[in-house]
Amino acid sequence: MFVMSLNAYPDKQGVSDQFSPREIVLRWQLDFETHCFAQFGSYCIVYDDPNSTVTNTMELRTCNCICLGPTGNFQGTFKFFNLDTLTIIKRKKFTEFPMPDPVIKKLERLGKRDKHTGRLTFADRHNVTFDWDKECKQSPLIDDNAPEPEPASLPFPDNPAEMPGILYESKMPDTTLCKGAPLWWY
């Protein structure tokens, strides 16, 4: 979200004094009324997706969510954290409300359950936290003319390197017995 808003304004040291980086790449500007409608962390009542079938049942058509910010698309879709299912959803229709006390208590319970200590931690895609105390040990860059390292041995040398389910012409039997029969016949 921060990068999206940062790229929405022209940069003094950028390519253009008149156009923002986002405008140069995507060829359209962010609209304040569409993309800045709700603030990050605000409590919203989110309406069901209009593509879903509307029935005359007693099922809820709204859900309680926390706004995570705009997705940045042209339609003005926002990302929300659903407090009922604990998943992230994307919707266009919602209404912002003041944060009620039960929602604050629920978020505090979720934080305690997940053992959040109020500290921000950085992790990679496998949820392994970065260790900032260690110095980065980087290997020197490999020159273009350097010899290639020897390839590692195959993990399963007995298995042929083939795509399963693909018919290979070299493995097909001789078709002289039944002329005109399709290849899948064999």
Short mmCIF file of N, CA and C in Angstrom, two decimals:
data_model
loop_
_atom_site.label_atom_id
_atom_site.label_comp_id
_atom_site.label_asym_id
_atom_site.label_seq_id
_atom_site.Cartn_x
_atom_site.Cartn_y
_atom_site.Cartn_z
N MET A 1 0.83 -1.18 0.00
CA MET A 1 0.00 0.00 0.00
C MET A 1 0.88 1.25 0.00
N PHE A 2 1.97 1.20 0.75
CA PHE A 2 2.85 2.36 0.82
C PHE A 2 3.49 2.63 -0.53
N VAL A 3 3.94 1.59 -1.20
CA VAL A 3 4.58 1.77 -2.51
C VAL A 3 3.58 2.29 -3.52
N MET A 4 2.33 1.82 -3.45
CA MET A 4 1.31 2.29 -4.37
C MET A 4 1.08 3.79 -4.20
N SER A 5 0.99 4.25 -2.95
CA SER A 5 0.77 5.68 -2.74
C SER A 5 2.03 6.49 -3.02
N LEU A 6 3.20 5.91 -2.82
CA LEU A 6 4.45 6.60 -3.13
C LEU A 6 4.59 6.82 -4.63
N ASN A 7 4.18 5.83 -5.41
CA ASN A 7 4.28 5.93 -6.86
C ASN A 7 3.15 6.75 -7.48
N ALA A 8 2.22 7.23 -6.67
CA ALA A 8 1.09 8.00 -7.19
C ALA A 8 1.44 9.47 -7.40
N TYR A 9 2.59 9.92 -6.89
CA TYR A 9 2.97 11.33 -7.00
C TYR A 9 4.24 11.46 -7.83
N PRO A 10 4.36 12.56 -8.59
CA PRO A 10 5.58 12.76 -9.38
C PRO A 10 6.80 12.89 -8.48
N ASP A 11 7.90 12.32 -8.92
CA ASP A 11 9.15 12.37 -8.17
C ASP A 11 10.01 13.51 -8.71
N LYS A 12 10.63 14.27 -7.81
CA LYS A 12 11.47 15.38 -8.25
C LYS A 12 12.67 14.89 -9.04
N GLN A 13 13.19 13.74 -8.68
CA GLN A 13 14.34 13.19 -9.38
C GLN A 13 13.94 12.13 -10.39
N GLY A 14 12.66 12.06 -10.70
CA GLY A 14 12.16 11.03 -11.60
C GLY A 14 12.28 11.40 -13.06
N VAL A 15 11.67 10.60 -13.89
CA VAL A 15 11.72 10.78 -15.33
C VAL A 15 10.91 12.00 -15.75
N SER A 16 9.80 12.24 -15.07
CA SER A 16 8.91 13.33 -15.45
C SER A 16 8.56 14.17 -14.23
N ASP A 17 8.50 15.49 -14.42
CA ASP A 17 8.06 16.38 -13.36
C ASP A 17 6.54 16.46 -13.29
N GLN A 18 5.89 16.03 -14.34
CA GLN A 18 4.45 16.19 -14.48
C GLN A 18 3.68 14.90 -14.17
N PHE A 19 4.23 13.74 -14.54
CA PHE A 19 3.54 12.47 -14.39
C PHE A 19 4.19 11.63 -13.30
N SER A 20 3.35 10.91 -12.56
CA SER A 20 3.86 10.02 -11.51
C SER A 20 4.38 8.73 -12.15
N PRO A 21 5.23 7.98 -11.43
CA PRO A 21 5.70 6.70 -11.98
C PRO A 21 4.54 5.74 -12.27
N ARG A 22 3.53 5.75 -11.44
CA ARG A 22 2.37 4.89 -11.67
C ARG A 22 1.63 5.29 -12.93
N GLU A 23 1.52 6.59 -13.16
CA GLU A 23 0.84 7.10 -14.34
C GLU A 23 1.61 6.75 -15.61
N ILE A 24 2.92 6.76 -15.54
CA ILE A 24 3.74 6.44 -16.71
C ILE A 24 3.59 4.96 -17.06
N VAL A 25 3.59 4.10 -16.06
CA VAL A 25 3.53 2.66 -16.32
C VAL A 25 2.12 2.20 -16.65
N LEU A 26 1.14 2.59 -15.84
CA LEU A 26 -0.23 2.09 -16.02
C LEU A 26 -1.11 2.97 -16.88
N ARG A 27 -0.69 4.21 -17.12
CA ARG A 27 -1.40 5.18 -17.95
C ARG A 27 -2.73 5.62 -17.36
N TRP A 28 -2.85 5.61 -16.05
CA TRP A 28 -4.01 6.19 -15.38
C TRP A 28 -3.63 6.56 -13.96
N GLN A 29 -4.33 7.57 -13.43
CA GLN A 29 -4.04 8.08 -12.09
C GLN A 29 -4.95 7.40 -11.06
N LEU A 30 -4.48 7.42 -9.82
CA LEU A 30 -5.35 6.99 -8.74
C LEU A 30 -6.39 8.08 -8.49
N ASP A 31 -7.61 7.68 -8.22
CA ASP A 31 -8.67 8.61 -7.91
C ASP A 31 -8.83 8.66 -6.40
N PHE A 32 -8.79 9.86 -5.82
CA PHE A 32 -8.86 10.00 -4.37
C PHE A 32 -10.17 9.45 -3.82
N GLU A 33 -11.28 9.71 -4.50
CA GLU A 33 -12.58 9.25 -4.01
C GLU A 33 -12.73 7.73 -4.10
N THR A 34 -12.04 7.11 -5.04
CA THR A 34 -12.16 5.66 -5.22
C THR A 34 -11.14 4.89 -4.40
N HIS A 35 -9.89 5.33 -4.41
CA HIS A 35 -8.81 4.56 -3.81
C HIS A 35 -8.43 4.98 -2.40
N CYS A 36 -8.95 6.08 -1.90
CA CYS A 36 -8.64 6.53 -0.54
C CYS A 36 -9.90 6.64 0.29
N PHE A 37 -10.82 5.74 0.06
CA PHE A 37 -12.12 5.80 0.71
C PHE A 37 -12.05 5.37 2.17
N ALA A 38 -11.28 4.34 2.46
CA ALA A 38 -11.16 3.83 3.83
C ALA A 38 -9.69 3.78 4.22
N GLN A 39 -9.45 3.98 5.50
CA GLN A 39 -8.10 4.00 6.02
C GLN A 39 -7.68 2.60 6.45
N PHE A 40 -6.38 2.33 6.39
CA PHE A 40 -5.85 1.05 6.84
C PHE A 40 -6.20 0.83 8.31
N GLY A 41 -6.74 -0.34 8.63
CA GLY A 41 -7.08 -0.67 10.01
C GLY A 41 -8.45 -0.24 10.45
N SER A 42 -9.23 0.37 9.58
CA SER A 42 -10.56 0.82 9.98
C SER A 42 -11.54 -0.36 9.95
N TYR A 43 -12.57 -0.27 10.75
CA TYR A 43 -13.60 -1.30 10.83
C TYR A 43 -14.63 -1.04 9.75
N CYS A 44 -14.95 -2.07 8.98
CA CYS A 44 -15.90 -1.92 7.87
C CYS A 44 -16.88 -3.08 7.86
N ILE A 45 -18.08 -2.77 7.43
CA ILE A 45 -19.07 -3.80 7.12
C ILE A 45 -18.97 -4.00 5.61
N VAL A 46 -18.62 -5.21 5.21
CA VAL A 46 -18.37 -5.51 3.80
C VAL A 46 -19.53 -6.31 3.25
N TYR A 47 -20.02 -5.91 2.09
CA TYR A 47 -21.16 -6.56 1.46
C TYR A 47 -20.68 -7.71 0.58
N ASP A 48 -21.53 -8.71 0.44
CA ASP A 48 -21.18 -9.87 -0.37
C ASP A 48 -20.89 -9.47 -1.80
N ASP A 49 -20.15 -10.33 -2.46
CA ASP A 49 -19.81 -10.12 -3.86
C ASP A 49 -21.09 -10.10 -4.68
N PRO A 50 -21.27 -9.10 -5.56
CA PRO A 50 -22.52 -9.04 -6.34
C PRO A 50 -22.68 -10.20 -7.31
N ASN A 51 -21.59 -10.92 -7.61
CA ASN A 51 -21.70 -12.05 -8.53
C ASN A 51 -22.32 -13.27 -7.86
N SER A 52 -22.33 -13.30 -6.52
CA SER A 52 -22.91 -14.45 -5.84
C SER A 52 -24.43 -14.44 -5.98
N THR A 53 -25.01 -15.59 -5.91
CA THR A 53 -26.45 -15.72 -6.08
C THR A 53 -27.15 -15.18 -4.84
N VAL A 54 -28.06 -14.26 -5.04
CA VAL A 54 -28.84 -13.70 -3.94
C VAL A 54 -30.08 -14.56 -3.77
N THR A 55 -30.23 -15.08 -2.58
CA THR A 55 -31.40 -15.90 -2.29
C THR A 55 -32.20 -15.26 -1.17
N ASN A 56 -33.39 -15.73 -1.00
CA ASN A 56 -34.26 -15.19 0.03
C ASN A 56 -34.15 -16.06 1.28
N THR A 57 -32.93 -16.17 1.80
CA THR A 57 -32.70 -16.96 3.00
C THR A 57 -32.26 -16.05 4.13
N MET A 58 -32.04 -16.64 5.29
CA MET A 58 -31.63 -15.87 6.45
C MET A 58 -30.11 -15.78 6.57
N GLU A 59 -29.36 -16.17 5.54
CA GLU A 59 -27.91 -16.09 5.58
C GLU A 59 -27.47 -14.64 5.54
N LEU A 60 -26.37 -14.37 6.23
CA LEU A 60 -25.85 -13.01 6.26
C LEU A 60 -25.31 -12.61 4.89
N ARG A 61 -25.53 -11.37 4.53
CA ARG A 61 -25.00 -10.86 3.26
C ARG A 61 -23.89 -9.85 3.50
N THR A 62 -23.50 -9.68 4.75
CA THR A 62 -22.40 -8.78 5.10
C THR A 62 -21.48 -9.52 6.07
N CYS A 63 -20.28 -8.99 6.23
CA CYS A 63 -19.36 -9.55 7.21
C CYS A 63 -18.55 -8.42 7.84
N ASN A 64 -18.10 -8.67 9.06
CA ASN A 64 -17.28 -7.71 9.80
C ASN A 64 -15.83 -7.86 9.37
N CYS A 65 -15.22 -6.75 8.98
CA CYS A 65 -13.86 -6.82 8.45
C CYS A 65 -13.02 -5.64 8.93
N ILE A 66 -11.71 -5.80 8.79
CA ILE A 66 -10.75 -4.73 9.02
C ILE A 66 -10.13 -4.40 7.66
N CYS A 67 -10.10 -3.13 7.32
CA CYS A 67 -9.60 -2.70 6.02
C CYS A 67 -8.08 -2.83 5.98
N LEU A 68 -7.57 -3.45 4.92
CA LEU A 68 -6.13 -3.57 4.71
C LEU A 68 -5.62 -2.65 3.62
N GLY A 69 -6.52 -1.92 2.97
CA GLY A 69 -6.12 -0.95 1.96
C GLY A 69 -6.57 -1.32 0.57
N PRO A 70 -6.39 -0.40 -0.37
CA PRO A 70 -6.83 -0.65 -1.74
C PRO A 70 -5.90 -1.61 -2.47
N THR A 71 -6.47 -2.33 -3.43
CA THR A 71 -5.65 -3.21 -4.25
C THR A 71 -4.94 -2.43 -5.35
N GLY A 72 -5.47 -1.26 -5.69
CA GLY A 72 -4.84 -0.43 -6.71
C GLY A 72 -5.39 -0.66 -8.10
N ASN A 73 -6.46 -1.43 -8.24
CA ASN A 73 -7.01 -1.63 -9.57
C ASN A 73 -7.92 -0.46 -9.94
N PHE A 74 -8.36 -0.44 -11.16
CA PHE A 74 -9.13 0.67 -11.69
C PHE A 74 -10.52 0.77 -11.05
N GLN A 75 -11.09 -0.38 -10.63
CA GLN A 75 -12.45 -0.40 -10.10
C GLN A 75 -12.53 0.09 -8.66
N GLY A 76 -11.42 0.11 -7.94
CA GLY A 76 -11.43 0.57 -6.56
C GLY A 76 -11.69 -0.53 -5.56
N THR A 77 -11.21 -1.72 -5.82
CA THR A 77 -11.37 -2.84 -4.91
C THR A 77 -10.44 -2.67 -3.71
N PHE A 78 -10.93 -3.08 -2.53
CA PHE A 78 -10.14 -3.03 -1.30
C PHE A 78 -9.92 -4.44 -0.77
N LYS A 79 -8.83 -4.61 -0.01
CA LYS A 79 -8.56 -5.87 0.68
C LYS A 79 -9.03 -5.73 2.12
N PHE A 80 -9.64 -6.79 2.65
CA PHE A 80 -10.16 -6.78 4.02
C PHE A 80 -9.77 -8.06 4.73
N PHE A 81 -9.58 -7.95 6.04
CA PHE A 81 -9.38 -9.11 6.89
C PHE A 81 -10.73 -9.46 7.50
N ASN A 82 -11.27 -10.61 7.13
CA ASN A 82 -12.57 -11.04 7.60
C ASN A 82 -12.44 -11.54 9.04
N LEU A 83 -13.16 -10.93 9.96
CA LEU A 83 -13.06 -11.29 11.37
C LEU A 83 -13.79 -12.58 11.70
N ASP A 84 -14.67 -13.04 10.84
CA ASP A 84 -15.40 -14.28 11.10
C ASP A 84 -14.61 -15.49 10.62
N THR A 85 -14.05 -15.42 9.42
CA THR A 85 -13.32 -16.55 8.85
C THR A 85 -11.81 -16.42 8.99
N LEU A 86 -11.32 -15.26 9.42
CA LEU A 86 -9.89 -14.96 9.57
C LEU A 86 -9.14 -15.13 8.25
N THR A 87 -9.78 -14.73 7.17
CA THR A 87 -9.16 -14.78 5.85
C THR A 87 -9.16 -13.38 5.24
N ILE A 88 -8.40 -13.22 4.18
CA ILE A 88 -8.35 -11.95 3.46
C ILE A 88 -9.26 -12.05 2.25
N ILE A 89 -10.15 -11.07 2.11
CA ILE A 89 -11.08 -11.04 0.99
C ILE A 89 -10.92 -9.71 0.26
N LYS A 90 -11.41 -9.66 -0.97
CA LYS A 90 -11.38 -8.44 -1.78
C LYS A 90 -12.81 -8.09 -2.16
N ARG A 91 -13.19 -6.86 -1.87
CA ARG A 91 -14.54 -6.40 -2.18
C ARG A 91 -14.52 -4.94 -2.60
N LYS A 92 -15.58 -4.55 -3.33
CA LYS A 92 -15.73 -3.16 -3.77
C LYS A 92 -16.74 -2.40 -2.93
N LYS A 93 -17.73 -3.09 -2.40
CA LYS A 93 -18.82 -2.44 -1.67
C LYS A 93 -18.64 -2.66 -0.17
N PHE A 94 -18.54 -1.57 0.57
CA PHE A 94 -18.39 -1.64 2.02
C PHE A 94 -18.78 -0.30 2.62
N THR A 95 -18.99 -0.31 3.93
CA THR A 95 -19.29 0.91 4.67
C THR A 95 -18.38 0.95 5.89
N GLU A 96 -17.73 2.09 6.09
CA GLU A 96 -16.82 2.24 7.22
C GLU A 96 -17.61 2.70 8.45
N PHE A 97 -17.31 2.08 9.59
CA PHE A 97 -17.96 2.40 10.85
C PHE A 97 -16.89 2.64 11.92
N PRO A 98 -17.27 3.30 13.01
CA PRO A 98 -16.34 3.40 14.14
C PRO A 98 -16.05 2.01 14.71
N MET A 99 -14.84 1.82 15.21
CA MET A 99 -14.43 0.52 15.74
C MET A 99 -15.17 0.23 17.05
N PRO A 100 -16.02 -0.81 17.09
CA PRO A 100 -16.72 -1.14 18.34
C PRO A 100 -15.81 -1.89 19.31
N ASP A 101 -16.14 -1.82 20.59
CA ASP A 101 -15.33 -2.48 21.63
C ASP A 101 -15.24 -3.99 21.46
N PRO A 102 -16.31 -4.70 21.07
CA PRO A 102 -16.16 -6.16 20.88
C PRO A 102 -15.15 -6.52 19.79
N VAL A 103 -15.03 -5.70 18.76
CA VAL A 103 -14.05 -5.97 17.71
C VAL A 103 -12.64 -5.77 18.24
N ILE A 104 -12.43 -4.73 19.04
CA ILE A 104 -11.11 -4.49 19.63
C ILE A 104 -10.73 -5.66 20.53
N LYS A 105 -11.68 -6.14 21.34
CA LYS A 105 -11.40 -7.28 22.22
C LYS A 105 -11.10 -8.54 21.42
N LYS A 106 -11.81 -8.73 20.30
CA LYS A 106 -11.56 -9.91 19.47
C LYS A 106 -10.17 -9.84 18.86
N LEU A 107 -9.76 -8.66 18.38
CA LEU A 107 -8.42 -8.52 17.82
C LEU A 107 -7.35 -8.74 18.88
N GLU A 108 -7.59 -8.28 20.10
CA GLU A 108 -6.64 -8.52 21.18
C GLU A 108 -6.55 -10.01 21.50
N ARG A 109 -7.69 -10.72 21.50
CA ARG A 109 -7.68 -12.17 21.73
C ARG A 109 -6.92 -12.89 20.62
N LEU A 110 -7.12 -12.45 19.37
CA LEU A 110 -6.39 -13.07 18.26
C LEU A 110 -4.89 -12.85 18.40
N GLY A 111 -4.51 -11.66 18.83
CA GLY A 111 -3.09 -11.37 19.03
C GLY A 111 -2.48 -12.20 20.13
N LYS A 112 -3.22 -12.38 21.22
CA LYS A 112 -2.72 -13.21 22.32
C LYS A 112 -2.68 -14.68 21.93
N ARG A 113 -3.67 -15.12 21.16
CA ARG A 113 -3.70 -16.51 20.72
C ARG A 113 -2.52 -16.83 19.82
N ASP A 114 -2.20 -15.90 18.94
CA ASP A 114 -1.08 -16.10 18.02
C ASP A 114 0.24 -15.70 18.65
N LYS A 115 0.22 -15.29 19.93
CA LYS A 115 1.41 -14.92 20.69
C LYS A 115 2.15 -13.76 20.07
N HIS A 116 1.42 -12.77 19.63
CA HIS A 116 2.04 -11.56 19.12
C HIS A 116 2.46 -10.70 20.30
N THR A 117 3.67 -10.21 20.25
CA THR A 117 4.20 -9.44 21.37
C THR A 117 4.15 -7.95 21.12
N GLY A 118 3.54 -7.52 20.05
CA GLY A 118 3.50 -6.10 19.74
C GLY A 118 4.74 -5.64 19.01
N ARG A 119 5.58 -6.58 18.60
CA ARG A 119 6.79 -6.25 17.86
C ARG A 119 6.62 -6.66 16.41
N LEU A 120 7.22 -5.89 15.54
CA LEU A 120 7.17 -6.18 14.12
C LEU A 120 8.34 -7.07 13.77
N THR A 121 8.07 -8.20 13.15
CA THR A 121 9.13 -9.10 12.72
C THR A 121 9.05 -9.27 11.21
N PHE A 122 10.20 -9.43 10.60
CA PHE A 122 10.28 -9.63 9.16
C PHE A 122 10.62 -11.08 8.89
N ALA A 123 9.89 -11.69 7.97
CA ALA A 123 10.09 -13.10 7.65
C ALA A 123 10.04 -13.29 6.15
N ASP A 124 10.62 -14.40 5.70
CA ASP A 124 10.57 -14.71 4.28
C ASP A 124 9.28 -15.48 3.98
N ARG A 125 9.16 -15.98 2.76
CA ARG A 125 7.91 -16.63 2.36
C ARG A 125 7.66 -17.95 3.09
N HIS A 126 8.71 -18.51 3.72
CA HIS A 126 8.56 -19.73 4.50
C HIS A 126 8.37 -19.44 5.99
N ASN A 127 8.12 -18.18 6.32
CA ASN A 127 7.90 -17.71 7.69
C ASN A 127 9.12 -17.90 8.58
N VAL A 128 10.30 -17.83 7.99
CA VAL A 128 11.55 -17.87 8.75
C VAL A 128 11.97 -16.42 8.96
N THR A 129 12.11 -16.02 10.22
CA THR A 129 12.44 -14.62 10.51
C THR A 129 13.88 -14.33 10.12
N PHE A 130 14.09 -13.11 9.65
CA PHE A 130 15.43 -12.68 9.29
C PHE A 130 16.23 -12.41 10.56
N ASP A 131 17.49 -12.79 10.54
CA ASP A 131 18.38 -12.53 11.66
C ASP A 131 19.25 -11.34 11.27
N TRP A 132 18.95 -10.18 11.83
CA TRP A 132 19.64 -8.96 11.44
C TRP A 132 21.01 -8.84 12.09
N ASP A 133 21.28 -9.63 13.14
CA ASP A 133 22.56 -9.52 13.82
C ASP A 133 23.70 -10.14 13.03
N LYS A 134 23.38 -11.16 12.28
CA LYS A 134 24.43 -11.81 11.48
C LYS A 134 24.81 -10.92 10.31
N GLU A 135 26.09 -10.96 9.98
CA GLU A 135 26.51 -10.24 8.79
C GLU A 135 26.22 -11.12 7.58
N CYS A 136 25.83 -10.47 6.51
CA CYS A 136 25.53 -11.22 5.29
C CYS A 136 26.84 -11.72 4.70
N LYS A 137 26.89 -13.02 4.54
CA LYS A 137 28.06 -13.60 3.88
C LYS A 137 27.68 -13.83 2.43
N GLN A 138 28.15 -12.97 1.58
CA GLN A 138 27.81 -13.08 0.17
C GLN A 138 28.97 -13.69 -0.57
N SER A 139 28.66 -14.60 -1.46
CA SER A 139 29.70 -15.19 -2.29
C SER A 139 30.08 -14.19 -3.36
N PRO A 140 31.34 -14.21 -3.78
CA PRO A 140 31.74 -13.26 -4.82
C PRO A 140 30.99 -13.55 -6.12
N LEU A 141 30.83 -12.50 -6.90
CA LEU A 141 30.14 -12.66 -8.17
C LEU A 141 30.93 -13.56 -9.10
N ILE A 142 30.22 -14.37 -9.85
CA ILE A 142 30.86 -15.28 -10.80
C ILE A 142 31.02 -14.54 -12.12
N ASP A 143 32.22 -14.58 -12.65
CA ASP A 143 32.47 -13.95 -13.95
C ASP A 143 31.77 -14.73 -15.04
N ASP A 144 31.52 -14.04 -16.15
CA ASP A 144 30.86 -14.70 -17.28
C ASP A 144 31.73 -15.79 -17.88
N ASN A 145 33.04 -15.62 -17.84
CA ASN A 145 33.95 -16.59 -18.46
C ASN A 145 34.43 -17.64 -17.48
N ALA A 146 33.93 -17.65 -16.28
CA ALA A 146 34.36 -18.63 -15.29
C ALA A 146 33.80 -20.00 -15.66
N PRO A 147 34.53 -21.06 -15.34
CA PRO A 147 34.03 -22.40 -15.66
C PRO A 147 32.79 -22.71 -14.83
N GLU A 148 31.87 -23.42 -15.45
CA GLU A 148 30.63 -23.79 -14.79
C GLU A 148 30.91 -24.85 -13.72
N PRO A 149 30.24 -24.77 -12.59
CA PRO A 149 30.42 -25.82 -11.59
C PRO A 149 29.84 -27.14 -12.07
N GLU A 150 30.36 -28.24 -11.55
CA GLU A 150 29.89 -29.56 -11.94
C GLU A 150 28.45 -29.74 -11.46
N PRO A 151 27.57 -30.29 -12.30
CA PRO A 151 26.19 -30.49 -11.85
C PRO A 151 26.14 -31.55 -10.75
N ALA A 152 25.22 -31.36 -9.85
CA ALA A 152 25.04 -32.33 -8.77
C ALA A 152 24.46 -33.61 -9.34
N SER A 153 24.71 -34.70 -8.67
CA SER A 153 24.18 -35.98 -9.15
C SER A 153 22.66 -35.96 -9.04
N LEU A 154 22.03 -36.75 -9.87
CA LEU A 154 20.57 -36.81 -9.89
C LEU A 154 20.06 -37.45 -8.60
N PRO A 155 18.98 -36.93 -8.04
CA PRO A 155 18.48 -37.51 -6.79
C PRO A 155 17.93 -38.92 -6.97
N PHE A 156 17.35 -39.22 -8.12
CA PHE A 156 16.81 -40.55 -8.39
C PHE A 156 17.34 -41.00 -9.76
N PRO A 157 18.55 -41.56 -9.81
CA PRO A 157 19.15 -41.89 -11.11
C PRO A 157 18.42 -43.02 -11.84
N ASP A 158 17.66 -43.86 -11.13
CA ASP A 158 16.96 -44.97 -11.79
C ASP A 158 15.72 -44.51 -12.54
N ASN A 159 15.15 -43.38 -12.16
CA ASN A 159 13.95 -42.88 -12.83
C ASN A 159 14.33 -42.09 -14.07
N PRO A 160 13.73 -42.39 -15.22
CA PRO A 160 14.05 -41.62 -16.42
C PRO A 160 13.46 -40.21 -16.33
N ALA A 161 14.14 -39.27 -16.95
CA ALA A 161 13.68 -37.87 -16.95
C ALA A 161 12.66 -37.70 -18.07
N GLU A 162 11.45 -38.12 -17.81
CA GLU A 162 10.38 -38.04 -18.80
C GLU A 162 9.16 -37.38 -18.17
N MET A 163 8.34 -36.86 -19.03
CA MET A 163 7.07 -36.30 -18.58
C MET A 163 6.05 -37.43 -18.51
N PRO A 164 5.40 -37.64 -17.37
CA PRO A 164 4.41 -38.72 -17.30
C PRO A 164 3.19 -38.40 -18.15
N GLY A 165 2.70 -39.40 -18.82
CA GLY A 165 1.50 -39.24 -19.63
C GLY A 165 1.77 -38.74 -21.04
N ILE A 166 3.02 -38.48 -21.39
CA ILE A 166 3.37 -37.99 -22.73
C ILE A 166 3.82 -39.17 -23.57
N LEU A 167 3.23 -39.30 -24.75
CA LEU A 167 3.63 -40.37 -25.66
C LEU A 167 4.86 -39.92 -26.44
N TYR A 168 5.90 -40.76 -26.43
CA TYR A 168 7.11 -40.46 -27.18
C TYR A 168 7.13 -41.32 -28.43
N GLU A 169 7.45 -40.70 -29.54
CA GLU A 169 7.46 -41.42 -30.80
C GLU A 169 8.51 -42.53 -30.79
N SER A 170 9.64 -42.31 -30.13
CA SER A 170 10.70 -43.31 -30.10
C SER A 170 10.29 -44.55 -29.31
N LYS A 171 9.32 -44.44 -28.42
CA LYS A 171 8.90 -45.58 -27.61
C LYS A 171 7.65 -46.26 -28.17
N MET A 172 7.14 -45.79 -29.29
CA MET A 172 5.95 -46.38 -29.88
C MET A 172 6.35 -47.66 -30.61
N PRO A 173 5.48 -48.68 -30.60
CA PRO A 173 5.79 -49.91 -31.33
C PRO A 173 5.71 -49.69 -32.83
N ASP A 174 6.25 -50.62 -33.56
CA ASP A 174 6.22 -50.55 -35.02
C ASP A 174 4.77 -50.65 -35.49
N THR A 175 4.35 -49.74 -36.35
CA THR A 175 2.95 -49.69 -36.79
C THR A 175 2.73 -50.41 -38.10
N THR A 176 3.63 -51.30 -38.48
CA THR A 176 3.45 -52.00 -39.76
C THR A 176 2.40 -53.10 -39.67
N LEU A 177 2.02 -53.53 -38.46
CA LEU A 177 1.04 -54.60 -38.35
C LEU A 177 -0.35 -54.15 -38.77
N CYS A 178 -0.80 -53.02 -38.30
CA CYS A 178 -2.13 -52.51 -38.62
C CYS A 178 -1.97 -51.13 -39.21
N LYS A 179 -1.98 -51.04 -40.50
CA LYS A 179 -1.83 -49.75 -41.13
C LYS A 179 -3.11 -48.95 -40.97
N GLY A 180 -2.97 -47.68 -40.71
CA GLY A 180 -4.10 -46.80 -40.56
C GLY A 180 -4.64 -46.73 -39.14
N ALA A 181 -4.13 -47.54 -38.23
CA ALA A 181 -4.60 -47.48 -36.84
C ALA A 181 -4.00 -46.25 -36.16
N PRO A 182 -4.76 -45.57 -35.33
CA PRO A 182 -4.21 -44.40 -34.65
C PRO A 182 -3.13 -44.80 -33.65
N LEU A 183 -2.26 -43.83 -33.31
CA LEU A 183 -1.15 -44.13 -32.42
C LEU A 183 -1.63 -44.52 -31.02
N TRP A 184 -2.74 -43.96 -30.57
CA TRP A 184 -3.19 -44.28 -29.22
C TRP A 184 -3.71 -45.71 -29.12
N TRP A 185 -3.94 -46.35 -30.27
CA TRP A 185 -4.44 -47.71 -30.29
C TRP A 185 -3.46 -48.67 -29.64
N TYR A 186 -2.19 -48.37 -29.75
CA TYR A 186 -1.15 -49.25 -29.22
C TYR A 186 -0.92 -48.89 -27.80
#
